[in-house]
């Protein structure tokens, strides 16, 4: 089979893989690069523009995996679009939100190419989307080809435990199998349960490497991390400071809200309103509605009933009083510019009473990453619009990741027994760590770090 990494960057960026297997062609994911702007943020669709694509399959609804789907469909208007049933409930909301964000960026940052697609386009494309249950094999080759007598390869989604609807994907041809992990989590989170990849075996494995540089400290448990978070929240609320937890709207937000709901239920946290963003509210509603269809803990916990959630209005983050101890769980996770988390954080950074708590991956080259790295009292440039700031607020990091730990991914390689592993979705040092470890443990496995746009025969 042939594989092309269409991510324009070698690090975490716009995930998109072109796969040709036994004469059939598939795109896996259609993301946008979180740190690039305009057309630069797109996967290298031009590289495969002349290919006859049968289908596009989506691993999950985070922007780095689905944010350019309408653009991909301009290149391949005939393609079927396959995703999990749970992603199917989310995808249109995610894409419409992208249009809104891009429009705002066009107005505020003057990026003329934005929006890269329109609300009407999203509405027109929606009938192409198909949702499937986990662990069901579906044919994905185009009707014409299968009618001509060539058997279709199949696709099966495996629950990846990372965010609602997230999946690893098994592509089965007549002779060969490819497995793509997508973003995966091998431990139970507060809501979502661990990935279910138990029986996966494949000839080729494409694997995420987000936490390749992260070694868990001895004795680390998620429970002790949650306890530490709980104590830190107490400490800040006691001095009447407010707490900002910058999060992605899908996944992180609901996991943190669930934690708060449980803490409040146990009397560990005083009942009080929690401020969230509009998109966070939409996804929280879908988490609630689909709770019994999801492989999760606390299926009866309805976040909107258990908590007093207040949606921040446009511009409110810039104005509202921060004294008196408020809780904010708002986007964006890396505090990118023009988001509520950025604008609120900007007001909190210089105030020793306030606290900003990070609970997920933060790229070092983002406002959130720079803030996390800043020492107390250090002056640094937060962002273009935020300018120079001096950090006096409390900053803490809690490891409540939704990504697999590196040893768990090494165990996955052992289990899958591939002949080739392609490393992706991680910084250079993280990918290198995996390459070395896999080579040492499995000298017969070929390890590849695919360059953007390079056609690889595996
Ligand atoms: Zn993700
Ligand atoms: Zn991702």
PDB file of C-alpha atoms in Angstrom, residues 141-334:
ATOM      1  CA  UNK A 141     -14.795   1.868  -2.132  1.00  0.00           C
ATOM      2  CA  UNK A 142     -16.909   3.719  -4.681  1.00  0.00           C
ATOM      3  CA  UNK A 143     -19.960   1.975  -6.023  1.00  0.00           C
ATOM      4  CA  UNK A 144     -18.671   1.953  -9.641  1.00  0.00           C
ATOM      5  CA  UNK A 145     -15.471   0.177  -8.692  1.00  0.00           C
ATOM      6  CA  UNK A 146     -17.107  -2.487  -6.593  1.00  0.00           C
ATOM      7  CA  UNK A 147     -19.705  -3.042  -9.305  1.00  0.00           C
ATOM      8  CA  UNK A 148     -16.837  -3.604 -11.728  1.00  0.00           C
ATOM      9  CA  UNK A 149     -15.928  -6.586  -9.600  1.00  0.00           C
ATOM     10  CA  UNK A 150     -13.118  -5.355  -7.342  1.00  0.00           C
ATOM     11  CA  UNK A 151     -13.828  -6.060  -3.702  1.00  0.00           C
ATOM     12  CA  UNK A 152     -13.973  -3.040  -1.450  1.00  0.00           C
ATOM     13  CA  UNK A 153     -11.601  -2.704   1.465  1.00  0.00           C
ATOM     14  CA  UNK A 154     -13.429  -2.159   4.725  1.00  0.00           C
ATOM     15  CA  UNK A 155     -13.214   0.344   7.545  1.00  0.00           C
ATOM     16  CA  UNK A 156     -13.874  -0.331  11.193  1.00  0.00           C
ATOM     17  CA  UNK A 157     -13.876   2.299  13.938  1.00  0.00           C
ATOM     18  CA  UNK A 158     -12.403   1.352  17.311  1.00  0.00           C
ATOM     19  CA  UNK A 159     -13.261   3.448  20.384  1.00  0.00           C
ATOM     20  CA  UNK A 160     -10.164   5.565  21.134  1.00  0.00           C
ATOM     21  CA  UNK A 161     -11.302   6.939  24.521  1.00  0.00           C
ATOM     22  CA  UNK A 162      -9.899  10.413  23.755  1.00  0.00           C
ATOM     23  CA  UNK A 163     -12.995  12.595  23.265  1.00  0.00           C
ATOM     24  CA  UNK A 164     -16.640  11.910  22.428  1.00  0.00           C
ATOM     25  CA  UNK A 165     -16.798   9.929  19.178  1.00  0.00           C
ATOM     26  CA  UNK A 166     -13.029   9.480  18.856  1.00  0.00           C
ATOM     27  CA  UNK A 167     -11.814   6.443  16.981  1.00  0.00           C
ATOM     28  CA  UNK A 168      -8.869   4.486  15.754  1.00  0.00           C
ATOM     29  CA  UNK A 169      -9.418   3.166  12.232  1.00  0.00           C
ATOM     30  CA  UNK A 170      -8.765  -0.276  10.821  1.00  0.00           C
ATOM     31  CA  UNK A 171      -8.517  -0.446   7.037  1.00  0.00           C
ATOM     32  CA  UNK A 172      -8.759  -4.029   5.823  1.00  0.00           C
ATOM     33  CA  UNK A 173      -7.911  -4.969   2.258  1.00  0.00           C
ATOM     34  CA  UNK A 174      -7.969  -8.489   0.831  1.00  0.00           C
ATOM     35  CA  UNK A 175      -4.301  -8.980   1.695  1.00  0.00           C
ATOM     36  CA  UNK A 176      -3.246  -6.219   4.030  1.00  0.00           C
ATOM     37  CA  UNK A 177      -4.360  -4.255   7.048  1.00  0.00           C
ATOM     38  CA  UNK A 178      -3.596  -0.725   8.192  1.00  0.00           C
ATOM     39  CA  UNK A 179      -4.417   0.671  11.628  1.00  0.00           C
ATOM     40  CA  UNK A 180      -4.418   4.384  12.433  1.00  0.00           C
ATOM     41  CA  UNK A 181      -4.599   5.225  16.148  1.00  0.00           C
ATOM     42  CA  UNK A 182      -5.953   8.755  15.705  1.00  0.00           C
ATOM     43  CA  UNK A 183      -5.598  10.467  19.092  1.00  0.00           C
ATOM     44  CA  UNK A 184      -5.898   7.759  21.714  1.00  0.00           C
ATOM     45  CA  UNK A 185      -6.146   7.462  25.486  1.00  0.00           C
ATOM     46  CA  UNK A 186      -5.324   4.239  27.350  1.00  0.00           C
ATOM     47  CA  UNK A 187      -6.640   5.192  30.766  1.00  0.00           C
ATOM     48  CA  UNK A 188     -10.105   6.004  32.067  1.00  0.00           C
ATOM     49  CA  UNK A 189     -10.818   9.701  32.230  1.00  0.00           C
ATOM     50  CA  UNK A 190     -13.503  11.057  34.556  1.00  0.00           C
ATOM     51  CA  UNK A 191     -16.141  10.431  31.893  1.00  0.00           C
ATOM     52  CA  UNK A 192     -14.733   8.506  28.960  1.00  0.00           C
ATOM     53  CA  UNK A 193     -13.375   5.040  29.506  1.00  0.00           C
ATOM     54  CA  UNK A 194     -10.112   3.800  28.075  1.00  0.00           C
ATOM     55  CA  UNK A 195      -9.637   2.941  24.380  1.00  0.00           C
ATOM     56  CA  UNK A 196     -10.788  -0.483  23.229  1.00  0.00           C
ATOM     57  CA  UNK A 197      -8.006  -1.587  20.887  1.00  0.00           C
ATOM     58  CA  UNK A 198      -7.626  -5.058  22.443  1.00  0.00           C
ATOM     59  CA  UNK A 199      -7.749  -7.229  19.342  1.00  0.00           C
ATOM     60  CA  UNK A 200      -6.041  -4.908  16.914  1.00  0.00           C
ATOM     61  CA  UNK A 201      -3.390  -6.515  14.687  1.00  0.00           C
ATOM     62  CA  UNK A 202      -2.175  -4.893  11.466  1.00  0.00           C
ATOM     63  CA  UNK A 203       0.597  -4.885   8.869  1.00  0.00           C
ATOM     64  CA  UNK A 204       1.046  -1.135   9.050  1.00  0.00           C
ATOM     65  CA  UNK A 205       0.470   1.075  12.082  1.00  0.00           C
ATOM     66  CA  UNK A 206       0.171   4.869  12.023  1.00  0.00           C
ATOM     67  CA  UNK A 207       0.580   6.061  15.589  1.00  0.00           C
ATOM     68  CA  UNK A 208       0.273   9.331  17.491  1.00  0.00           C
ATOM     69  CA  UNK A 209       3.272  10.312  19.656  1.00  0.00           C
ATOM     70  CA  UNK A 210       1.985  13.367  21.576  1.00  0.00           C
ATOM     71  CA  UNK A 211       3.511  12.356  24.926  1.00  0.00           C
ATOM     72  CA  UNK A 212       6.790  10.884  23.705  1.00  0.00           C
ATOM     73  CA  UNK A 213       8.806  13.306  25.834  1.00  0.00           C
ATOM     74  CA  UNK A 214       6.750  12.840  28.926  1.00  0.00           C
ATOM     75  CA  UNK A 215       7.838  10.335  31.529  1.00  0.00           C
ATOM     76  CA  UNK A 216       5.368   9.849  34.362  1.00  0.00           C
ATOM     77  CA  UNK A 217       6.929  10.602  37.758  1.00  0.00           C
ATOM     78  CA  UNK A 218       7.171   7.530  40.010  1.00  0.00           C
ATOM     79  CA  UNK A 219       3.984   6.970  41.980  1.00  0.00           C
ATOM     80  CA  UNK A 220       1.914   9.193  39.683  1.00  0.00           C
ATOM     81  CA  UNK A 221      -1.813   8.514  39.768  1.00  0.00           C
ATOM     82  CA  UNK A 222      -4.661  10.414  38.203  1.00  0.00           C
ATOM     83  CA  UNK A 223      -6.447  10.325  41.567  1.00  0.00           C
ATOM     84  CA  UNK A 224      -3.616  12.102  43.370  1.00  0.00           C
ATOM     85  CA  UNK A 225      -3.499  14.654  40.559  1.00  0.00           C
ATOM     86  CA  UNK A 226      -7.224  15.315  40.995  1.00  0.00           C
ATOM     87  CA  UNK A 227      -6.716  15.654  44.743  1.00  0.00           C
ATOM     88  CA  UNK A 228      -3.950  18.197  44.134  1.00  0.00           C
ATOM     89  CA  UNK A 229      -6.265  20.125  41.779  1.00  0.00           C
ATOM     90  CA  UNK A 230      -9.004  20.096  44.388  1.00  0.00           C
ATOM     91  CA  UNK A 231      -6.673  21.512  47.047  1.00  0.00           C
ATOM     92  CA  UNK A 232      -5.358  24.182  44.710  1.00  0.00           C
ATOM     93  CA  UNK A 233      -8.888  25.286  43.854  1.00  0.00           C
ATOM     94  CA  UNK A 234      -9.657  25.602  47.564  1.00  0.00           C
ATOM     95  CA  UNK A 235      -6.576  27.667  48.169  1.00  0.00           C
ATOM     96  CA  UNK A 236      -7.429  30.163  45.410  1.00  0.00           C
ATOM     97  CA  UNK A 237     -11.134  30.417  46.256  1.00  0.00           C
ATOM     98  CA  UNK A 238     -10.274  31.001  49.910  1.00  0.00           C
ATOM     99  CA  UNK A 239      -8.300  34.115  49.020  1.00  0.00           C
ATOM    100  CA  UNK A 240     -11.239  35.161  46.799  1.00  0.00           C
ATOM    101  CA  UNK A 241      -9.224  34.710  43.612  1.00  0.00           C
ATOM    102  CA  UNK A 242     -10.704  33.367  40.384  1.00  0.00           C
ATOM    103  CA  UNK A 243      -9.545  30.300  38.498  1.00  0.00           C
ATOM    104  CA  UNK A 244      -9.231  29.970  34.749  1.00  0.00           C
ATOM    105  CA  UNK A 245      -8.869  26.509  33.256  1.00  0.00           C
ATOM    106  CA  UNK A 246      -8.208  26.950  29.532  1.00  0.00           C
ATOM    107  CA  UNK A 247      -9.603  23.930  27.678  1.00  0.00           C
ATOM    108  CA  UNK A 248     -10.686  22.640  24.321  1.00  0.00           C
ATOM    109  CA  UNK A 249     -14.454  22.911  23.965  1.00  0.00           C
ATOM    110  CA  UNK A 250     -14.801  19.233  23.039  1.00  0.00           C
ATOM    111  CA  UNK A 251     -13.616  16.695  25.576  1.00  0.00           C
ATOM    112  CA  UNK A 252     -11.472  18.572  28.102  1.00  0.00           C
ATOM    113  CA  UNK A 253     -14.323  20.908  29.013  1.00  0.00           C
ATOM    114  CA  UNK A 254     -16.739  18.073  29.795  1.00  0.00           C
ATOM    115  CA  UNK A 255     -14.112  16.065  31.700  1.00  0.00           C
ATOM    116  CA  UNK A 256     -13.336  19.057  33.930  1.00  0.00           C
ATOM    117  CA  UNK A 257     -17.030  19.853  34.391  1.00  0.00           C
ATOM    118  CA  UNK A 258     -17.650  16.237  35.404  1.00  0.00           C
ATOM    119  CA  UNK A 259     -14.855  16.493  37.953  1.00  0.00           C
ATOM    120  CA  UNK A 260     -16.431  19.638  39.396  1.00  0.00           C
ATOM    121  CA  UNK A 261     -19.853  17.993  39.493  1.00  0.00           C
ATOM    122  CA  UNK A 262     -18.447  15.034  41.406  1.00  0.00           C
ATOM    123  CA  UNK A 263     -16.483  17.257  43.793  1.00  0.00           C
ATOM    124  CA  UNK A 264     -19.591  19.350  44.477  1.00  0.00           C
ATOM    125  CA  UNK A 265     -21.675  16.210  44.960  1.00  0.00           C
ATOM    126  CA  UNK A 266     -19.188  14.991  47.561  1.00  0.00           C
ATOM    127  CA  UNK A 267     -19.103  18.372  49.298  1.00  0.00           C
ATOM    128  CA  UNK A 268     -15.456  18.877  48.325  1.00  0.00           C
ATOM    129  CA  UNK A 269     -16.235  21.994  46.347  1.00  0.00           C
ATOM    130  CA  UNK A 270     -18.773  24.646  47.288  1.00  0.00           C
ATOM    131  CA  UNK A 271     -21.683  24.844  44.860  1.00  0.00           C
ATOM    132  CA  UNK A 272     -21.224  27.887  42.641  1.00  0.00           C
ATOM    133  CA  UNK A 273     -21.724  28.897  38.995  1.00  0.00           C
ATOM    134  CA  UNK A 274     -19.196  27.749  36.416  1.00  0.00           C
ATOM    135  CA  UNK A 275     -18.538  29.966  33.410  1.00  0.00           C
ATOM    136  CA  UNK A 276     -18.112  28.188  30.105  1.00  0.00           C
ATOM    137  CA  UNK A 277     -17.994  29.168  26.422  1.00  0.00           C
ATOM    138  CA  UNK A 278     -20.823  28.842  23.900  1.00  0.00           C
ATOM    139  CA  UNK A 279     -19.260  25.957  22.019  1.00  0.00           C
ATOM    140  CA  UNK A 280     -18.393  24.261  25.303  1.00  0.00           C
ATOM    141  CA  UNK A 281     -22.082  24.421  26.174  1.00  0.00           C
ATOM    142  CA  UNK A 282     -23.125  22.867  22.858  1.00  0.00           C
ATOM    143  CA  UNK A 283     -20.748  19.941  23.284  1.00  0.00           C
ATOM    144  CA  UNK A 284     -21.726  19.540  26.933  1.00  0.00           C
ATOM    145  CA  UNK A 285     -25.316  19.174  25.793  1.00  0.00           C
ATOM    146  CA  UNK A 286     -24.315  16.470  23.306  1.00  0.00           C
ATOM    147  CA  UNK A 287     -22.245  14.680  25.977  1.00  0.00           C
ATOM    148  CA  UNK A 288     -25.384  14.671  28.137  1.00  0.00           C
ATOM    149  CA  UNK A 289     -27.727  13.588  25.352  1.00  0.00           C
ATOM    150  CA  UNK A 290     -25.470  10.744  24.213  1.00  0.00           C
ATOM    151  CA  UNK A 291     -24.368   9.659  27.677  1.00  0.00           C
ATOM    152  CA  UNK A 292     -25.994   6.232  27.431  1.00  0.00           C
ATOM    153  CA  UNK A 293     -24.632   5.617  23.944  1.00  0.00           C
ATOM    154  CA  UNK A 294     -21.076   6.370  25.107  1.00  0.00           C
ATOM    155  CA  UNK A 295     -18.595   3.960  26.679  1.00  0.00           C
ATOM    156  CA  UNK A 296     -18.198   6.081  29.800  1.00  0.00           C
ATOM    157  CA  UNK A 297     -18.401   6.319  33.538  1.00  0.00           C
ATOM    158  CA  UNK A 298     -21.255   8.074  35.351  1.00  0.00           C
ATOM    159  CA  UNK A 299     -23.705   7.590  32.448  1.00  0.00           C
ATOM    160  CA  UNK A 300     -26.448   9.123  34.581  1.00  0.00           C
ATOM    161  CA  UNK A 301     -24.483  12.276  35.309  1.00  0.00           C
ATOM    162  CA  UNK A 302     -26.112  15.076  33.323  1.00  0.00           C
ATOM    163  CA  UNK A 303     -23.725  17.990  33.517  1.00  0.00           C
ATOM    164  CA  UNK A 304     -26.315  20.623  32.721  1.00  0.00           C
ATOM    165  CA  UNK A 305     -28.488  19.460  35.610  1.00  0.00           C
ATOM    166  CA  UNK A 306     -25.713  18.830  38.113  1.00  0.00           C
ATOM    167  CA  UNK A 307     -24.026  22.189  37.558  1.00  0.00           C
ATOM    168  CA  UNK A 308     -25.006  25.815  37.305  1.00  0.00           C
ATOM    169  CA  UNK A 309     -23.391  26.542  33.928  1.00  0.00           C
ATOM    170  CA  UNK A 310     -23.287  30.112  32.687  1.00  0.00           C
ATOM    171  CA  UNK A 311     -22.272  30.847  29.118  1.00  0.00           C
ATOM    172  CA  UNK A 312     -19.906  33.800  28.804  1.00  0.00           C
ATOM    173  CA  UNK A 313     -21.221  36.325  26.359  1.00  0.00           C
ATOM    174  CA  UNK A 314     -19.088  37.913  23.678  1.00  0.00           C
ATOM    175  CA  UNK A 315     -16.892  40.525  25.320  1.00  0.00           C
ATOM    176  CA  UNK A 316     -17.807  39.501  28.874  1.00  0.00           C
ATOM    177  CA  UNK A 317     -14.357  38.031  29.583  1.00  0.00           C
ATOM    178  CA  UNK A 318     -12.889  41.483  29.082  1.00  0.00           C
ATOM    179  CA  UNK A 319     -15.165  43.178  31.585  1.00  0.00           C
ATOM    180  CA  UNK A 320     -16.407  40.979  34.380  1.00  0.00           C
ATOM    181  CA  UNK A 321     -15.163  41.339  37.955  1.00  0.00           C
ATOM    182  CA  UNK A 322     -12.626  38.726  38.992  1.00  0.00           C
ATOM    183  CA  UNK A 323     -12.768  39.188  42.766  1.00  0.00           C
ATOM    184  CA  UNK A 324     -14.995  36.886  44.797  1.00  0.00           C
ATOM    185  CA  UNK A 325     -13.704  33.595  43.413  1.00  0.00           C
ATOM    186  CA  UNK A 326     -15.137  32.588  40.064  1.00  0.00           C
ATOM    187  CA  UNK A 327     -14.550  29.389  38.095  1.00  0.00           C
ATOM    188  CA  UNK A 328     -13.936  29.600  34.345  1.00  0.00           C
ATOM    189  CA  UNK A 329     -13.636  26.541  32.093  1.00  0.00           C
ATOM    190  CA  UNK A 330     -13.276  28.135  28.677  1.00  0.00           C
ATOM    191  CA  UNK A 331     -11.594  27.908  25.275  1.00  0.00           C
ATOM    192  CA  UNK A 332      -9.002  27.848  23.973  1.00  0.00           C
ATOM    193  CA  UNK A 333      -6.822  25.184  25.570  1.00  0.00           C
ATOM    194  CA  UNK A 334      -3.624  26.872  24.414  1.00  0.00           C
TER     195      UNK A 334
END
